[in-house]
Amino acid sequence: ETDEINVCVTGAAGQIGYAFLPLLLTGQCFGDKKINLRLLDVPQAESILQGVELELQDGAYPLLKSIKTGSDETTLFKDVDVAVFIGGFPRKPGMERKDLLTINGNIFKKQGQALDTVAKKNCKSLVVANPANTNCLILAETAKSIPKQNFSALTRLDHNRAISQIALKAGCSITDVKNVIIWGNHSTTQYPDVNHGTVLGKRIRQFINDEAYLNNAFIERVQKRGGEVLAARKNSSVMSAANAVKDHLHDWYFGTKQGEFVSMAVYSDGSYGVPNGLIFSYPVTCSNFNYKIVQGLHIDEFSKEKIRITTEELLSEKADAFSA
Ligand code: NAX
């Protein structure tokens, strides 16, 4: 156990990267570990990356031990402990989902090969770039020498959105709300589930006492929150996404609190009837940079149907991505 950690951020010239790096470098993910930072982006973004590097110097972060920037995965993934995959190809107007899956699939195959070859074998990966679950699956399937449990995709933003909506509705503070779950895909088919959560120690359904809201408006609002932000801000969710990346890494590394769980999209092991080999958002507990899928939760018929819908979508994304 050294006091340094090698972290690579891809898409580091982009928006989420810009908002995330200050959180990383002020110790909010890995405490007071010194960070050897690697920033990867495409060659066309080289000058922007250099600009980011200048600002990182000007931040005078005591935790920033070294910086490398560039567009070559094999150089930048060398000996990494943690890789955060924010870089990807955005959906353009008129583009089919399948084309998006194929383009990003190729990016994640290339990066998976590099990770497989040069990263540490216990390297942990977090995929943010969309379609996040399927990109992560391709990465995990390509980087075969790294255990599947080391790969995750971000659904923490959805999880945080769900907690926040419940806190607003209940008129209580964020820390009073515990154990909401995001199941499935980071997309509008995700299922935000309140059945196992509490507000001030009382079941969410009892505390809020509004079935119509919890079964409809709440779910839809969380599923479509990205669109709501986009419409209002005329730009995507960046600040909140970066914050969720920080929360995901922090809790994975330092662990979740006793009796509490968070949502992470991870390699499915058949839990809750989800087929093996999907990157699926589950309730997890963490300790020491490991997670466990929470077992034994009772899933009612309403929830089963919601979980089935998001599973179907992930299966079809997988079929499209792997048919290319
Ligand atoms: P930006 O377009 O600002 O940044 C993306 C960056 O990735 C660009 O600098 C681009 O040059 C770079 N890039 C493209 N291909 C690359 C490659 N092969 N290797 C390295 N870098 C590459 O997007 P931003 O707003 O930062 O969003 C980044 C990604 O996060 C998008 O895919 C977005 O859809 C996804 N999101 C995922 C969320 C989640 O909860 N999982 C929420 C927020 C966000 O929508």
Tab-separated table of C-alpha atoms and ligand atoms in Angstrom:
chain	number	residue	atom	x	y	z
A	1	GLU	CA	0.000	0.000	0.000
A	2	THR	CA	1.728	3.140	-1.201
A	3	ASP	CA	0.683	6.720	-0.625
A	4	GLU	CA	0.334	7.258	-4.373
A	5	ILE	CA	-2.313	6.295	-6.879
A	6	ASN	CA	-2.101	6.317	-10.677
A	7	VAL	CA	-5.338	7.622	-12.147
A	8	CYS	CA	-6.187	7.978	-15.835
A	9	VAL	CA	-9.140	10.085	-16.963
A	10	THR	CA	-10.291	9.738	-20.585
A	11	GLY	CA	-12.226	12.474	-22.351
A	12	ALA	CA	-10.262	14.778	-20.084
A	13	ALA	CA	-10.598	17.722	-22.479
A	14	GLY	CA	-14.386	17.531	-22.177
A	15	GLN	CA	-16.922	19.046	-19.827
A	16	ILE	CA	-17.321	16.353	-17.184
A	17	GLY	CA	-13.568	15.893	-17.001
A	18	TYR	CA	-13.168	19.602	-16.335
A	19	ALA	CA	-15.676	19.498	-13.491
A	20	PHE	CA	-14.361	16.223	-12.048
A	21	LEU	CA	-10.612	16.899	-11.863
A	22	PRO	CA	-10.860	19.472	-9.033
A	23	LEU	CA	-12.882	16.981	-6.955
A	24	LEU	CA	-10.278	14.276	-7.542
A	25	LEU	CA	-7.365	16.559	-6.766
A	26	THR	CA	-8.829	17.853	-3.507
A	27	GLY	CA	-8.882	14.329	-2.092
A	28	GLN	CA	-12.597	13.709	-2.396
A	29	CYS	CA	-12.168	10.299	-4.038
A	30	PHE	CA	-9.064	8.726	-2.518
A	31	GLY	CA	-8.360	10.830	0.548
A	32	ASP	CA	-4.829	12.125	0.877
A	33	LYS	CA	-3.216	9.776	-1.653
A	34	LYS	CA	-0.885	11.628	-3.999
A	35	ILE	CA	-2.119	11.391	-7.553
A	36	ASN	CA	-0.151	10.559	-10.672
A	37	LEU	CA	-2.631	11.890	-13.190
A	38	ARG	CA	-2.909	10.767	-16.798
A	39	LEU	CA	-5.226	12.673	-19.112
A	40	LEU	CA	-6.323	11.051	-22.357
A	41	ASP	CA	-8.268	12.573	-25.204
A	42	VAL	CA	-8.307	12.425	-29.010
A	43	PRO	CA	-5.418	14.027	-30.956
A	44	GLN	CA	-7.677	16.920	-32.115
A	45	ALA	CA	-8.132	17.900	-28.453
A	46	GLU	CA	-4.410	18.114	-27.733
A	47	SER	CA	-4.297	21.872	-27.340
A	48	ILE	CA	-7.333	21.836	-25.024
A	49	LEU	CA	-5.680	19.137	-22.907
A	50	GLN	CA	-2.596	21.298	-22.648
A	51	GLY	CA	-4.794	24.148	-21.476
A	52	VAL	CA	-6.302	21.903	-18.812
A	53	GLU	CA	-2.791	20.975	-17.725
A	54	LEU	CA	-1.899	24.663	-17.381
A	55	GLU	CA	-4.918	25.196	-15.148
A	56	LEU	CA	-4.071	22.151	-13.070
A	57	GLN	CA	-0.630	23.655	-12.480
A	58	ASP	CA	-2.292	26.906	-11.492
A	59	GLY	CA	-4.526	25.054	-9.065
A	60	ALA	CA	-1.364	24.293	-7.056
A	61	TYR	CA	-2.970	21.104	-5.729
A	62	PRO	CA	-0.788	19.569	-3.030
A	63	LEU	CA	-2.065	16.091	-3.969
A	64	LEU	CA	-1.084	16.343	-7.645
A	65	LYS	CA	2.207	14.471	-7.927
A	66	SER	CA	2.588	14.291	-11.716
A	67	ILE	CA	0.661	14.853	-14.955
A	68	LYS	CA	0.901	13.176	-18.342
A	69	THR	CA	-1.381	14.102	-21.224
A	70	GLY	CA	-1.865	12.622	-24.683
A	71	SER	CA	-3.894	10.443	-27.019
A	72	ASP	CA	-2.028	7.140	-26.774
A	73	GLU	CA	-3.788	4.629	-24.525
A	74	THR	CA	-0.793	2.358	-24.194
A	75	THR	CA	1.320	5.161	-22.753
A	76	LEU	CA	-1.368	6.616	-20.520
A	77	PHE	CA	-2.851	3.388	-19.130
A	78	LYS	CA	0.610	2.123	-18.124
A	79	ASP	CA	0.434	0.860	-14.510
A	80	VAL	CA	-2.825	2.661	-13.777
A	81	ASP	CA	-4.665	1.799	-10.573
A	82	VAL	CA	-7.875	3.547	-11.591
A	83	ALA	CA	-9.233	4.460	-15.030
A	84	VAL	CA	-12.222	6.767	-15.426
A	85	PHE	CA	-13.689	6.529	-18.920
A	86	ILE	CA	-15.501	9.781	-19.653
A	87	GLY	CA	-14.453	10.052	-23.298
A	88	GLY	CA	-16.719	8.813	-26.039
A	89	PHE	CA	-18.451	9.672	-29.257
A	90	PRO	CA	-21.616	11.744	-28.715
A	91	ARG	CA	-24.933	10.947	-30.343
A	92	LYS	CA	-25.453	13.259	-33.325
A	93	PRO	CA	-28.894	14.210	-34.669
A	94	GLY	CA	-30.258	11.482	-36.949
A	95	MET	CA	-27.827	8.863	-35.665
A	96	GLU	CA	-29.214	5.376	-35.017
A	97	ARG	CA	-28.596	3.817	-31.631
A	98	LYS	CA	-26.823	0.963	-33.355
A	99	ASP	CA	-24.335	3.327	-35.027
A	100	LEU	CA	-23.634	4.925	-31.660
A	101	LEU	CA	-23.072	1.493	-30.119
A	102	THR	CA	-20.733	0.490	-32.918
A	103	ILE	CA	-18.617	3.655	-32.844
A	104	ASN	CA	-18.277	3.598	-29.070
A	105	GLY	CA	-17.831	-0.167	-29.109
A	106	ASN	CA	-14.753	0.278	-31.262
A	107	ILE	CA	-13.377	2.943	-28.910
A	108	PHE	CA	-13.886	0.671	-25.899
A	109	LYS	CA	-12.375	-2.357	-27.638
A	110	LYS	CA	-9.243	-0.375	-28.395
A	111	GLN	CA	-9.060	0.994	-24.858
A	112	GLY	CA	-9.827	-2.447	-23.407
A	113	GLN	CA	-6.899	-3.946	-25.296
A	114	ALA	CA	-4.559	-1.273	-24.006
A	115	LEU	CA	-5.859	-1.670	-20.456
A	116	ASP	CA	-5.403	-5.433	-20.704
A	117	THR	CA	-1.813	-5.036	-21.824
A	118	VAL	CA	-0.400	-2.253	-19.658
A	119	ALA	CA	-2.648	-1.480	-16.671
A	120	LYS	CA	-2.151	-3.069	-13.262
A	121	LYS	CA	-4.077	-6.326	-13.015
A	122	ASN	CA	-6.041	-4.978	-10.073
A	123	CYS	CA	-6.897	-1.766	-11.935
A	124	LYS	CA	-10.436	-0.502	-11.270
A	125	SER	CA	-12.493	0.998	-14.095
A	126	LEU	CA	-15.468	3.317	-14.051
A	127	VAL	CA	-17.259	3.994	-17.344
A	128	VAL	CA	-19.223	7.230	-17.651
A	129	ALA	CA	-19.414	7.659	-21.440
A	130	ASN	CA	-22.720	6.605	-22.970
A	131	PRO	CA	-24.086	4.073	-23.597
A	132	ALA	CA	-22.271	3.538	-20.288
A	133	ASN	CA	-23.386	0.004	-19.373
A	134	THR	CA	-22.672	-1.468	-22.789
A	135	ASN	CA	-19.406	0.443	-23.233
A	136	CYS	CA	-18.350	-0.993	-19.882
A	137	LEU	CA	-19.337	-4.501	-20.948
A	138	ILE	CA	-17.192	-4.237	-24.074
A	139	LEU	CA	-14.294	-2.918	-22.009
A	140	ALA	CA	-14.604	-5.756	-19.471
A	141	GLU	CA	-14.942	-8.428	-22.166
A	142	THR	CA	-11.888	-7.074	-23.989
A	143	ALA	CA	-9.581	-6.582	-20.999
A	144	LYS	CA	-9.787	-10.278	-20.172
A	145	SER	CA	-6.804	-10.461	-17.845
A	146	ILE	CA	-8.473	-8.058	-15.394
A	147	PRO	CA	-11.195	-9.519	-13.126
A	148	LYS	CA	-14.774	-8.672	-14.104
A	149	GLN	CA	-15.445	-7.364	-10.577
A	150	ASN	CA	-13.059	-4.482	-11.319
A	151	PHE	CA	-15.403	-2.908	-13.876
A	152	SER	CA	-18.317	-0.600	-13.214
A	153	ALA	CA	-20.475	1.956	-14.981
A	154	LEU	CA	-21.962	5.099	-13.506
A	155	THR	CA	-25.575	5.067	-12.289
A	156	ARG	CA	-24.736	7.097	-9.195
A	157	LEU	CA	-26.076	10.249	-10.824
A	158	ASP	CA	-29.455	8.523	-11.208
A	159	HIS	CA	-29.176	7.284	-7.619
A	160	ASN	CA	-28.430	10.776	-6.319
A	161	ARG	CA	-31.291	12.206	-8.351
A	162	ALA	CA	-33.658	9.648	-6.799
A	163	ILE	CA	-32.504	10.409	-3.238
A	164	SER	CA	-32.853	14.102	-3.849
A	165	GLN	CA	-36.395	13.834	-5.240
A	166	ILE	CA	-37.467	11.790	-2.210
A	167	ALA	CA	-35.872	14.297	0.183
A	168	LEU	CA	-37.659	17.170	-1.574
A	169	LYS	CA	-41.006	15.369	-1.483
A	170	ALA	CA	-40.568	14.358	2.168
A	171	GLY	CA	-39.327	17.793	3.175
A	172	CYS	CA	-36.289	16.321	4.905
A	173	SER	CA	-32.563	16.452	4.334
A	174	ILE	CA	-30.559	14.272	1.945
A	175	THR	CA	-28.921	12.303	4.762
A	176	ASP	CA	-32.362	11.317	6.106
A	177	VAL	CA	-33.002	9.280	2.929
A	178	LYS	CA	-31.335	5.876	2.634
A	179	ASN	CA	-31.225	2.855	0.347
A	180	VAL	CA	-33.021	3.849	-2.812
A	181	ILE	CA	-31.972	1.664	-5.730
A	182	ILE	CA	-31.383	2.198	-9.424
A	183	TRP	CA	-31.813	-1.080	-11.319
A	184	GLY	CA	-30.562	-1.741	-14.831
A	185	ASN	CA	-29.450	0.570	-17.574
A	186	HIS	CA	-28.311	4.189	-17.327
A	187	SER	CA	-31.101	5.201	-19.700
A	188	THR	CA	-34.782	6.023	-19.542
A	189	THR	CA	-35.584	2.323	-18.885
A	190	GLN	CA	-33.743	2.398	-15.547
A	191	TYR	CA	-35.925	1.527	-12.565
A	192	PRO	CA	-35.610	3.842	-9.550
A	193	ASP	CA	-36.946	1.647	-6.709
A	194	VAL	CA	-38.025	3.042	-3.329
A	195	ASN	CA	-39.341	-0.243	-1.873
A	196	HIS	CA	-36.276	-0.926	0.277
A	197	GLY	CA	-35.505	2.646	1.242
A	198	THR	CA	-36.236	4.693	4.324
A	199	VAL	CA	-36.833	8.312	5.307
A	200	LEU	CA	-35.812	9.032	8.900
A	201	GLY	CA	-35.853	5.289	9.538
A	202	LYS	CA	-39.395	4.803	8.260
A	203	ARG	CA	-40.217	3.025	4.973
A	204	ILE	CA	-40.313	5.526	2.098
A	205	ARG	CA	-43.770	4.342	0.992
A	206	GLN	CA	-45.138	4.858	4.513
A	207	PHE	CA	-43.465	8.197	5.037
A	208	ILE	CA	-44.480	9.707	1.698
A	209	ASN	CA	-47.831	7.905	1.589
A	210	ASP	CA	-48.512	8.697	-2.062
A	211	GLU	CA	-48.490	5.544	-4.198
A	212	ALA	CA	-49.544	7.352	-7.364
A	213	TYR	CA	-46.571	9.707	-7.068
A	214	LEU	CA	-44.029	7.014	-6.205
A	215	ASN	CA	-45.201	4.628	-8.952
A	216	ASN	CA	-45.418	7.198	-11.724
A	217	ALA	CA	-44.219	10.807	-11.513
A	218	PHE	CA	-41.231	9.984	-9.300
A	219	ILE	CA	-39.984	7.182	-11.530
A	220	GLU	CA	-40.461	9.150	-14.708
A	221	ARG	CA	-38.806	12.255	-13.318
A	222	VAL	CA	-35.650	10.348	-12.361
A	223	GLN	CA	-35.615	8.460	-15.669
A	224	LYS	CA	-35.922	11.688	-17.661
A	225	ARG	CA	-33.963	14.040	-15.424
A	226	GLY	CA	-31.095	14.287	-17.924
A	227	GLY	CA	-33.536	15.637	-20.509
A	228	GLU	CA	-35.005	18.081	-18.006
A	229	VAL	CA	-31.551	19.500	-17.254
A	230	LEU	CA	-30.681	19.617	-20.941
A	231	ALA	CA	-33.819	21.583	-21.784
A	232	ALA	CA	-33.302	24.095	-18.963
A	233	ARG	CA	-29.563	24.540	-19.204
A	234	LYS	CA	-29.296	24.078	-22.949
A	235	ASN	CA	-26.429	21.774	-22.057
A	236	SER	CA	-26.124	18.342	-20.495
A	237	SER	CA	-25.662	17.431	-16.829
A	238	VAL	CA	-22.027	18.164	-16.100
A	239	MET	CA	-21.619	19.425	-12.527
A	240	SER	CA	-23.928	16.739	-11.133
A	241	ALA	CA	-22.323	14.027	-13.281
A	242	ALA	CA	-18.843	14.960	-12.020
A	243	ASN	CA	-20.139	14.916	-8.457
A	244	ALA	CA	-21.581	11.440	-8.991
A	245	VAL	CA	-18.272	10.176	-10.388
A	246	LYS	CA	-16.664	11.430	-7.181
A	247	ASP	CA	-19.303	9.742	-4.987
A	248	HIS	CA	-19.022	6.446	-6.889
A	249	LEU	CA	-15.221	6.307	-6.571
A	250	HIS	CA	-15.237	7.498	-2.955
A	251	ASP	CA	-17.721	4.882	-1.768
A	252	TRP	CA	-16.164	2.051	-3.778
A	253	TYR	CA	-12.737	2.894	-2.349
A	254	PHE	CA	-13.600	3.842	1.244
A	255	GLY	CA	-16.726	1.677	1.610
A	256	THR	CA	-20.391	2.272	2.252
A	257	LYS	CA	-21.745	2.946	5.740
A	258	GLN	CA	-23.051	0.077	7.845
A	259	GLY	CA	-26.584	-0.848	6.793
A	260	GLU	CA	-26.500	1.358	3.719
A	261	PHE	CA	-26.148	0.620	0.054
A	262	VAL	CA	-25.602	2.580	-3.157
A	263	SER	CA	-26.247	1.863	-6.832
A	264	MET	CA	-23.457	0.786	-9.169
A	265	ALA	CA	-23.711	-0.824	-12.592
A	266	VAL	CA	-21.586	-3.972	-12.343
A	267	TYR	CA	-21.063	-7.318	-14.051
A	268	SER	CA	-24.185	-9.377	-13.402
A	269	ASP	CA	-23.803	-12.743	-11.721
A	270	GLY	CA	-27.413	-13.850	-12.104
A	271	SER	CA	-28.595	-11.973	-9.018
A	272	TYR	CA	-32.321	-11.122	-9.129
A	273	GLY	CA	-32.817	-13.194	-12.272
A	274	VAL	CA	-30.765	-10.872	-14.481
A	275	PRO	CA	-28.790	-12.934	-17.022
A	276	ASN	CA	-25.057	-13.296	-16.465
A	277	GLY	CA	-22.788	-11.041	-18.455
A	278	LEU	CA	-24.597	-7.725	-18.512
A	279	ILE	CA	-23.387	-4.561	-16.840
A	280	PHE	CA	-26.435	-3.986	-14.674
A	281	SER	CA	-27.101	-1.401	-11.987
A	282	TYR	CA	-27.646	-3.098	-8.630
A	283	PRO	CA	-27.737	-2.116	-4.969
A	284	VAL	CA	-24.240	-2.775	-3.638
A	285	THR	CA	-22.292	-2.458	-0.435
A	286	CYS	CA	-18.601	-1.622	-0.673
A	287	SER	CA	-15.456	-1.968	1.363
A	288	ASN	CA	-11.761	-1.724	0.494
A	289	PHE	CA	-12.370	-1.040	-3.196
A	290	ASN	CA	-14.617	-4.110	-3.530
A	291	TYR	CA	-18.364	-4.316	-3.883
A	292	LYS	CA	-20.977	-6.940	-3.085
A	293	ILE	CA	-24.407	-7.039	-4.692
A	294	VAL	CA	-27.021	-6.797	-1.925
A	295	GLN	CA	-28.832	-10.144	-1.762
A	296	GLY	CA	-32.232	-11.275	-0.572
A	297	LEU	CA	-34.345	-8.178	-1.247
A	298	HIS	CA	-37.975	-9.046	-1.948
A	299	ILE	CA	-38.938	-7.961	-5.458
A	300	ASP	CA	-42.671	-7.449	-6.008
A	301	GLU	CA	-44.471	-7.935	-9.333
A	302	PHE	CA	-44.417	-4.228	-10.213
A	303	SER	CA	-40.644	-4.141	-9.721
A	304	LYS	CA	-40.116	-7.429	-11.584
A	305	GLU	CA	-41.780	-5.962	-14.655
A	306	LYS	CA	-39.668	-2.785	-14.473
A	307	ILE	CA	-36.494	-4.841	-14.063
A	308	ARG	CA	-37.526	-7.013	-17.019
A	309	ILE	CA	-37.913	-3.943	-19.279
A	310	THR	CA	-34.473	-2.535	-18.535
A	311	THR	CA	-32.920	-6.018	-18.815
A	312	GLU	CA	-34.443	-6.416	-22.294
A	313	GLU	CA	-32.940	-3.116	-23.361
A	314	LEU	CA	-29.489	-4.114	-22.140
A	315	LEU	CA	-29.741	-7.473	-23.910
A	316	SER	CA	-30.616	-5.747	-27.162
A	317	GLU	CA	-27.799	-3.204	-26.738
A	318	LYS	CA	-25.427	-6.109	-26.151
A	319	ALA	CA	-26.692	-7.930	-29.253
A	320	ASP	CA	-26.253	-4.782	-31.363
A	321	ALA	CA	-22.819	-3.996	-29.961
A	322	PHE	CA	-21.487	-7.513	-30.428
A	323	SER	CA	-23.012	-8.039	-33.889
A	324	ALA	CA	-20.826	-5.292	-35.364
B	1	NAX	P1	-17.764	16.186	-23.897
B	1	NAX	O1	-18.144	16.025	-25.327
B	1	NAX	O2	-17.625	17.540	-23.312
B	1	NAX	O3	-16.384	15.415	-23.632
B	1	NAX	C1	-16.111	14.174	-24.168
B	1	NAX	C2	-14.637	14.137	-24.485
B	1	NAX	O4	-14.312	12.807	-24.893
B	1	NAX	C3	-14.214	15.073	-25.606
B	1	NAX	O5	-13.136	15.881	-25.186
B	1	NAX	C4	-13.793	14.119	-26.710
B	1	NAX	O6	-12.740	14.626	-27.519
B	1	NAX	C5	-13.331	12.919	-25.901
B	1	NAX	N1	-13.212	11.663	-26.641
B	1	NAX	C6	-13.918	11.241	-27.702
B	1	NAX	N2	-13.459	10.059	-28.133
B	1	NAX	C7	-12.423	9.731	-27.325
B	1	NAX	C8	-11.527	8.647	-27.287
B	1	NAX	N3	-11.595	7.649	-28.190
B	1	NAX	N4	-10.582	8.633	-26.318
B	1	NAX	C9	-10.489	9.625	-25.429
B	1	NAX	N5	-11.301	10.696	-25.442
B	1	NAX	C10	-12.248	10.748	-26.372
B	1	NAX	O7	-18.842	15.312	-23.094
B	1	NAX	P2	-19.164	15.334	-21.532
B	1	NAX	O8	-20.269	16.280	-21.269
B	1	NAX	O9	-17.910	15.467	-20.755
B	1	NAX	O10	-19.777	13.864	-21.359
B	1	NAX	C11	-18.952	12.736	-21.482
B	1	NAX	C12	-19.766	11.467	-21.563
B	1	NAX	O11	-20.504	11.255	-20.363
B	1	NAX	C13	-20.791	11.428	-22.684
B	1	NAX	O12	-20.717	10.177	-23.335
B	1	NAX	C14	-22.102	11.542	-21.956
B	1	NAX	O13	-23.171	10.979	-22.673
B	1	NAX	C15	-21.790	10.790	-20.697
B	1	NAX	N6	-22.662	11.008	-19.526
B	1	NAX	C16	-22.915	9.957	-18.720
B	1	NAX	C17	-23.612	10.072	-17.542
B	1	NAX	C18	-23.835	8.908	-16.664
B	1	NAX	O14	-24.509	9.074	-15.652
B	1	NAX	N7	-23.331	7.703	-16.946
B	1	NAX	C19	-24.200	11.368	-17.140
B	1	NAX	C20	-23.554	12.544	-17.800
B	1	NAX	C21	-23.191	12.333	-19.253
B	1	NAX	O15	-24.339	12.461	-20.025
